Backbone as a chain_set.jsonl record, in Angstrom:
{"seq": "XXXXXXXXXXXXXXXXXXXXXXXXXXXXXXXXXXXXXXXXXXXXXXXXXXXXXXXXXXXXXXXXXXXXXXXXXXXXXXXXXXXXXXXXXXXXXXXXXXXXXXXXXXXXXXXXXXXXX", "coords": {"N": [[140.652, 149.615, -31.808], [141.202, 151.426, -33.489], [141.849, 152.034, -36.302], [144.231, 152.127, -39.51], [144.181, 153.052, -42.2], [145.584, 153.437, -45.541], [146.418, 154.551, -49.627], [146.257, 155.67, -51.994], [149.061, 154.65, -53.988], [150.624, 153.251, -56.778], [151.501, 152.792, -60.169], [153.8, 154.571, -61.91], [155.772, 156.811, -63.944], [159.78, 156.924, -63.898], [160.185, 160.62, -63.027], [157.372, 161.543, -62.448], [154.689, 162.246, -60.073], [153.403, 161.567, -57.488], [150.666, 160.737, -54.801], [150.2, 159.83, -51.337], [147.997, 158.687, -49.356], [146.762, 158.576, -45.687], [144.514, 157.591, -43.466], [142.994, 157.373, -40.504], [140.453, 156.3, -38.211], [138.734, 155.809, -35.767], [138.808, 155.424, -32.257], [140.255, 157.824, -30.578], [141.915, 159.963, -29.156], [144.307, 161.571, -28.976], [146.715, 162.79, -31.596], [149.918, 161.362, -31.696], [152.256, 161.271, -33.133], [153.646, 161.049, -36.438], [154.245, 158.997, -38.688], [155.826, 158.331, -42.306], [156.859, 155.144, -43.645], [159.042, 153.228, -45.43], [159.808, 150.015, -47.474], [161.43, 148.636, -49.463], [161.897, 146.014, -52.123], [163.759, 142.946, -50.858], [164.777, 144.397, -49.271], [165.175, 146.316, -46.093], [162.731, 147.994, -44.132], [162.6, 151.223, -43.833], [163.32, 154.506, -42.415], [161.218, 157.473, -43.701], [159.701, 160.042, -43.604], [158.757, 162.302, -41.201], [156.351, 164.068, -39.235], [157.003, 166.894, -37.774], [159.749, 165.949, -37.558], [160.929, 165.829, -39.854], [163.227, 164.848, -43.057], [164.798, 161.508, -44.749], [167.505, 161.306, -45.941], [167.284, 160.451, -48.698], [164.908, 161.101, -49.621], [164.72, 163.806, -49.434], [163.684, 167.602, -50.171], [162.174, 166.184, -52.498], [159.932, 165.122, -51.648], [157.237, 165.352, -49.274], [155.635, 165.629, -46.567], [152.879, 165.758, -44.927], [150.013, 167.303, -42.813], [146.37, 166.585, -41.699], [144.737, 167.745, -39.315], [142.021, 167.796, -38.604], [140.801, 166.045, -40.129], [141.944, 163.73, -39.1], [144.582, 162.782, -40.935], [147.03, 161.96, -42.736], [149.594, 162.685, -44.907], [151.51, 162.023, -48.065], [153.101, 163.583, -50.046], [155.051, 162.677, -53.295], [156.811, 163.736, -55.306], [159.072, 164.104, -58.24], [160.122, 161.388, -58.793], [161.847, 158.321, -58.47], [163.103, 155.582, -59.729], [164.449, 154.173, -57.707], [162.688, 154.491, -55.474], [160.795, 152.755, -55.585], [158.615, 150.522, -53.884], [156.664, 149.421, -50.791], [155.013, 151.162, -49.069], [153.582, 152.485, -45.597], [152.281, 153.9, -43.492], [152.768, 155.199, -40.169], [151.684, 155.574, -36.915], [151.666, 156.944, -33.662], [148.628, 156.936, -31.607], [147.287, 157.996, -28.818], [144.172, 157.085, -27.076], [142.284, 158.09, -25.066], [142.031, 160.004, -22.302], [144.32, 160.002, -20.38], [145.075, 157.645, -20.938], [147.472, 154.822, -22.508], [149.931, 155.519, -24.774], [149.946, 154.274, -28.042], [150.536, 152.468, -30.532], [150.006, 152.191, -34.031], [150.431, 150.611, -37.228], [149.735, 151.45, -40.685], [147.948, 149.005, -43.57], [150.027, 149.374, -45.72], [150.966, 150.653, -49.039], [151.058, 150.188, -52.651], [153.814, 151.085, -54.274], [155.416, 151.66, -57.355], [158.02, 152.633, -59.419], [158.54, 152.967, -62.742], [159.772, 152.874, -65.999]], "CA": [[139.768, 150.593, -32.201], [141.915, 152.208, -34.203], [142.621, 151.67, -37.794], [144.739, 153.149, -40.43], [143.792, 152.913, -44.125], [146.434, 153.643, -47.034], [145.936, 154.904, -50.769], [147.357, 156.69, -53.393], [149.916, 153.804, -54.432], [150.131, 152.558, -58.457], [152.646, 153.067, -60.864], [154.06, 156.068, -62.468], [157.254, 156.699, -64.641], [160.615, 158.442, -63.429], [160.275, 161.967, -62.982], [156.581, 161.573, -62.036], [154.342, 162.285, -58.576], [152.073, 160.401, -56.346], [150.445, 161.194, -53.932], [149.596, 158.87, -50.545], [147.093, 159.327, -47.775], [146.918, 157.695, -44.757], [143.431, 157.889, -43.175], [143.04, 156.737, -39.457], [139.64, 156.17, -37.342], [138.316, 154.845, -34.483], [138.571, 156.179, -30.703], [141.604, 158.667, -31.257], [141.85, 161.057, -28.141], [145.475, 162.522, -29.63], [147.343, 161.911, -32.018], [151.562, 162.171, -30.874], [153.578, 161.121, -33.753], [153.197, 160.549, -37.682], [155.542, 159.171, -39.95], [155.478, 157.04, -43.443], [158.142, 154.459, -44.132], [158.674, 152.194, -46.353], [160.172, 148.704, -47.659], [161.994, 148.142, -50.952], [162.398, 144.305, -52.377], [164.87, 142.694, -50.653], [165.296, 145.409, -47.911], [165.056, 146.179, -44.756], [162.222, 148.809, -44.009], [163.654, 152.514, -43.89], [162.2, 155.708, -42.457], [161.19, 158.347, -44.984], [159.563, 161.203, -43.167], [158.261, 162.45, -39.598], [155.463, 165.268, -38.899], [157.802, 167.496, -36.954], [161.037, 165.027, -37.96], [161.565, 165.612, -41.276], [162.805, 163.313, -43.791], [165.336, 160.702, -44.784], [168.641, 162.067, -47.093], [167.194, 160.262, -49.762], [163.664, 161.718, -50.365], [164.701, 165.434, -49.127], [163.766, 168.192, -51.204], [161.226, 165.844, -53.29], [158.668, 164.689, -50.68], [155.902, 166.374, -48.49], [154.969, 164.868, -45.611], [151.664, 166.958, -43.816], [148.533, 166.334, -41.758], [144.978, 167.137, -42.102], [144.205, 167.214, -38.391], [140.716, 168.0, -38.263], [140.317, 164.77, -40.263], [143.195, 162.471, -39.135], [144.486, 162.044, -42.201], [148.704, 162.191, -42.815], [150.004, 162.561, -46.717], [152.807, 162.482, -48.353], [153.364, 163.977, -51.434], [156.364, 162.202, -53.521], [157.746, 164.894, -56.839], [160.85, 163.879, -59.02], [159.974, 160.109, -58.642], [162.632, 157.634, -59.066], [163.038, 153.971, -59.627], [164.83, 153.411, -56.33], [161.601, 154.869, -54.288], [159.667, 151.572, -55.425], [158.221, 150.522, -52.108], [155.675, 149.464, -49.815], [154.827, 152.46, -48.125], [153.16, 152.12, -44.803], [151.926, 154.565, -42.457], [152.629, 154.753, -38.48], [150.761, 156.457, -35.963], [151.158, 156.635, -32.579], [147.55, 157.262, -30.889], [146.367, 158.1, -27.316], [142.631, 156.824, -27.459], [141.751, 158.779, -23.83], [143.285, 161.68, -21.854], [145.305, 159.264, -19.275], [145.871, 156.222, -21.903], [148.537, 155.421, -22.867], [150.433, 155.789, -26.322], [149.476, 153.035, -28.551], [151.959, 152.196, -32.554], [149.848, 151.615, -35.33], [150.525, 150.691, -38.731], [148.869, 150.491, -41.805], [148.231, 147.839, -44.07], [150.713, 149.265, -47.042], [150.26, 150.926, -50.081], [152.72, 149.649, -53.319], [154.638, 152.68, -54.861], [156.21, 151.165, -58.166], [158.097, 153.744, -60.278], [159.127, 152.104, -63.867], [159.643, 152.955, -67.415]], "C": [[139.964, 151.161, -33.376], [142.83, 151.474, -35.432], [143.73, 152.762, -38.966], [144.936, 152.328, -41.918], [144.388, 153.715, -45.359], [146.03, 153.334, -48.271], [146.7, 155.673, -51.185], [148.588, 156.116, -53.931], [149.259, 153.745, -55.857], [151.427, 152.957, -58.671], [152.318, 154.211, -61.651], [155.615, 155.81, -63.249], [157.963, 157.427, -63.844], [160.279, 159.677, -63.4], [158.592, 162.336, -62.268], [156.291, 161.724, -60.544], [153.217, 161.826, -58.307], [151.578, 161.214, -54.97], [149.97, 160.673, -52.192], [149.04, 159.085, -49.47], [147.251, 158.174, -46.999], [145.585, 157.82, -43.673], [143.611, 157.298, -41.582], [141.783, 156.893, -38.411], [139.69, 155.07, -36.543], [138.303, 155.812, -33.512], [139.964, 156.379, -30.986], [141.252, 159.944, -30.292], [143.214, 162.375, -28.831], [145.832, 161.778, -30.499], [149.296, 162.589, -31.963], [152.314, 161.953, -31.72], [152.625, 160.744, -35.042], [153.852, 160.188, -38.272], [155.248, 158.14, -41.183], [157.144, 156.558, -43.726], [158.214, 153.393, -45.129], [159.806, 151.193, -46.551], [160.205, 148.723, -49.019], [162.073, 146.041, -50.918], [163.231, 144.192, -51.786], [165.996, 143.548, -50.063], [164.804, 145.616, -47.1], [164.142, 147.522, -44.921], [163.117, 149.865, -43.339], [162.294, 153.641, -43.212], [162.559, 156.919, -43.47], [160.785, 159.552, -44.509], [158.591, 161.162, -41.813], [157.515, 163.92, -39.678], [156.627, 165.924, -37.549], [159.35, 166.89, -37.023], [161.772, 165.503, -39.523], [162.095, 164.789, -42.267], [164.223, 162.837, -44.224], [166.522, 161.522, -45.939], [167.93, 161.755, -48.383], [166.231, 160.712, -50.655], [163.877, 163.394, -49.972], [164.884, 166.012, -50.028], [162.666, 167.426, -52.309], [160.14, 165.252, -52.708], [158.4, 165.362, -50.026], [155.213, 165.635, -47.569], [153.701, 166.082, -45.004], [150.272, 165.874, -43.436], [147.535, 167.019, -41.941], [144.621, 166.835, -39.989], [142.515, 167.094, -37.305], [140.314, 166.404, -38.783], [141.206, 163.319, -40.117], [143.41, 161.922, -40.15], [146.234, 162.486, -42.148], [148.64, 161.931, -44.81], [151.107, 162.309, -47.081], [153.114, 162.644, -49.533], [154.433, 163.447, -52.142], [156.223, 163.428, -55.601], [159.139, 164.065, -56.604], [161.063, 162.018, -58.364], [160.923, 159.035, -58.691], [162.438, 156.655, -58.85], [163.271, 153.534, -58.566], [163.853, 153.461, -55.081], [160.699, 153.965, -54.745], [159.504, 151.209, -53.98], [157.484, 150.392, -51.847], [156.063, 150.462, -48.683], [153.829, 152.301, -46.995], [153.572, 153.639, -43.756], [152.382, 154.616, -41.003], [152.526, 155.728, -37.971], [151.035, 155.664, -34.744], [150.188, 157.279, -31.959], [146.915, 157.275, -29.712], [144.781, 158.163, -27.501], [141.6, 157.53, -25.385], [142.782, 159.972, -23.029], [143.83, 160.704, -20.873], [145.726, 158.271, -19.896], [146.499, 156.432, -22.529], [148.782, 155.295, -23.996], [150.546, 154.408, -27.216], [150.051, 153.506, -30.305], [150.4, 151.618, -33.053], [150.52, 151.696, -36.87], [149.361, 150.4, -39.449], [149.352, 149.489, -43.03], [149.281, 147.574, -45.365], [149.677, 149.518, -48.538], [151.783, 150.771, -51.153], [152.832, 150.747, -54.038], [155.504, 152.11, -56.272], [156.193, 152.519, -59.031], [158.974, 152.888, -61.615], [158.957, 152.876, -64.968], [159.486, 152.553, -68.261]], "O": [[139.082, 151.385, -34.204], [143.849, 150.789, -35.511], [143.773, 153.992, -38.995], [145.594, 151.404, -42.396], [143.729, 154.507, -46.033], [145.426, 152.282, -48.479], [147.687, 156.244, -50.72], [149.351, 156.957, -54.408], [148.1, 153.987, -56.194], [152.27, 153.336, -57.857], [151.244, 154.709, -61.987], [156.359, 154.838, -63.114], [157.491, 158.327, -63.15], [159.746, 159.723, -64.509], [158.527, 163.354, -61.579], [157.172, 161.48, -59.719], [152.191, 161.766, -58.983], [152.145, 162.114, -54.351], [149.132, 161.484, -51.797], [149.619, 159.708, -48.58], [147.7, 157.087, -47.362], [146.047, 158.438, -42.714], [144.635, 156.619, -41.509], [142.058, 157.751, -37.572], [140.272, 153.986, -36.517], [137.872, 156.941, -33.747], [140.74, 155.548, -31.458], [140.432, 160.8, -30.624], [143.075, 163.578, -29.054], [145.609, 160.569, -30.574], [149.748, 163.723, -32.12], [153.432, 162.368, -31.414], [151.462, 160.34, -35.009], [154.498, 161.109, -38.772], [154.476, 157.198, -41.006], [158.17, 157.21, -43.921], [157.211, 152.789, -45.507], [160.81, 151.397, -45.87], [159.196, 148.812, -49.719], [162.233, 145.202, -50.032], [163.95, 145.191, -51.794], [167.224, 143.582, -50.144], [163.675, 145.127, -47.059], [164.578, 148.302, -45.768], [164.05, 149.643, -42.568], [161.072, 153.665, -43.356], [163.656, 157.261, -43.91], [161.507, 160.447, -44.948], [157.866, 160.226, -41.476], [158.127, 164.862, -40.181], [156.9, 165.281, -36.536], [160.172, 167.564, -36.402], [162.914, 165.432, -39.977], [161.382, 163.804, -42.46], [165.049, 163.743, -44.111], [166.07, 162.357, -46.722], [167.894, 162.658, -49.218], [166.322, 160.803, -51.88], [162.985, 164.154, -50.347], [165.741, 165.701, -50.854], [162.241, 168.252, -53.117], [159.308, 164.821, -53.506], [159.185, 166.298, -49.875], [154.188, 165.028, -47.878], [154.003, 167.244, -44.734], [149.822, 164.737, -43.581], [147.695, 168.16, -42.374], [144.31, 165.723, -39.561], [142.113, 166.686, -36.215], [139.667, 165.641, -38.066], [141.16, 162.266, -40.752], [142.851, 160.896, -40.538], [146.545, 163.425, -41.415], [147.932, 161.284, -45.582], [151.931, 162.392, -46.17], [153.457, 161.635, -50.149], [155.368, 163.814, -51.43], [155.52, 163.485, -56.61], [159.842, 163.647, -55.684], [161.983, 161.607, -57.657], [160.357, 158.481, -59.633], [161.693, 156.368, -57.913], [162.6, 152.593, -58.143], [163.983, 152.829, -54.033], [159.561, 154.237, -54.361], [160.231, 151.606, -53.069], [156.733, 151.175, -52.428], [156.947, 150.542, -47.831], [152.833, 151.81, -47.525], [154.637, 154.174, -43.445], [152.236, 153.453, -40.625], [153.09, 156.765, -38.32], [150.868, 154.459, -34.55], [150.569, 158.383, -31.569], [145.944, 156.534, -29.564], [144.214, 159.136, -27.996], [140.505, 157.232, -24.91], [143.871, 160.504, -23.244], [143.023, 161.113, -20.038], [146.815, 157.83, -19.53], [146.647, 157.467, -23.18], [147.81, 154.873, -24.622], [151.358, 153.549, -26.874], [149.939, 154.547, -30.952], [149.792, 150.727, -32.459], [150.983, 152.681, -37.446], [148.417, 149.641, -39.229], [150.493, 149.213, -43.399], [149.511, 146.508, -45.936], [148.605, 149.095, -48.972], [152.956, 151.014, -50.87], [151.822, 151.344, -54.411], [156.692, 152.249, -55.983], [155.248, 153.247, -59.334], [159.99, 152.245, -61.355], [157.971, 153.613, -64.978], [159.504, 153.24, -69.283]]}, "num_chains": 1, "name": "protein.A"}
C-alpha cells in the first residue's frame, strides 16, 4: 500500500543545480531508512546518499540529502552538477506499516537527471 513518487529530474548544464523529491504515501507507521541511489547508462546502480549515512565520495560536498518527517518526503539537493552525474535517480525507503509489523523495502520509479552542455 506504500508508493514512492519521485520528481524534480530534468536537463541541466554542468555547474547547475537540481532538487529531487520523493514522496511516500500509503499506510506508514514509521520510516526506518531513507536513501538515494542512481544508475548511469551502462553502469550498475550505486548508492548516492542516505539519511544518517552520509554520501558517496563522488557527490560529497555537492549533494545534500534531507527529509521532512511530517510530510514523508525525501529530498536531494544537487549542486555543481557534472556530466558524470547523469543517471536515473531512485529513492529507497524502508517502511513499517504497523507497530509490530515487519520493515519493507520500497523503491521509487526513478527520475532522469541529464547533465549536458
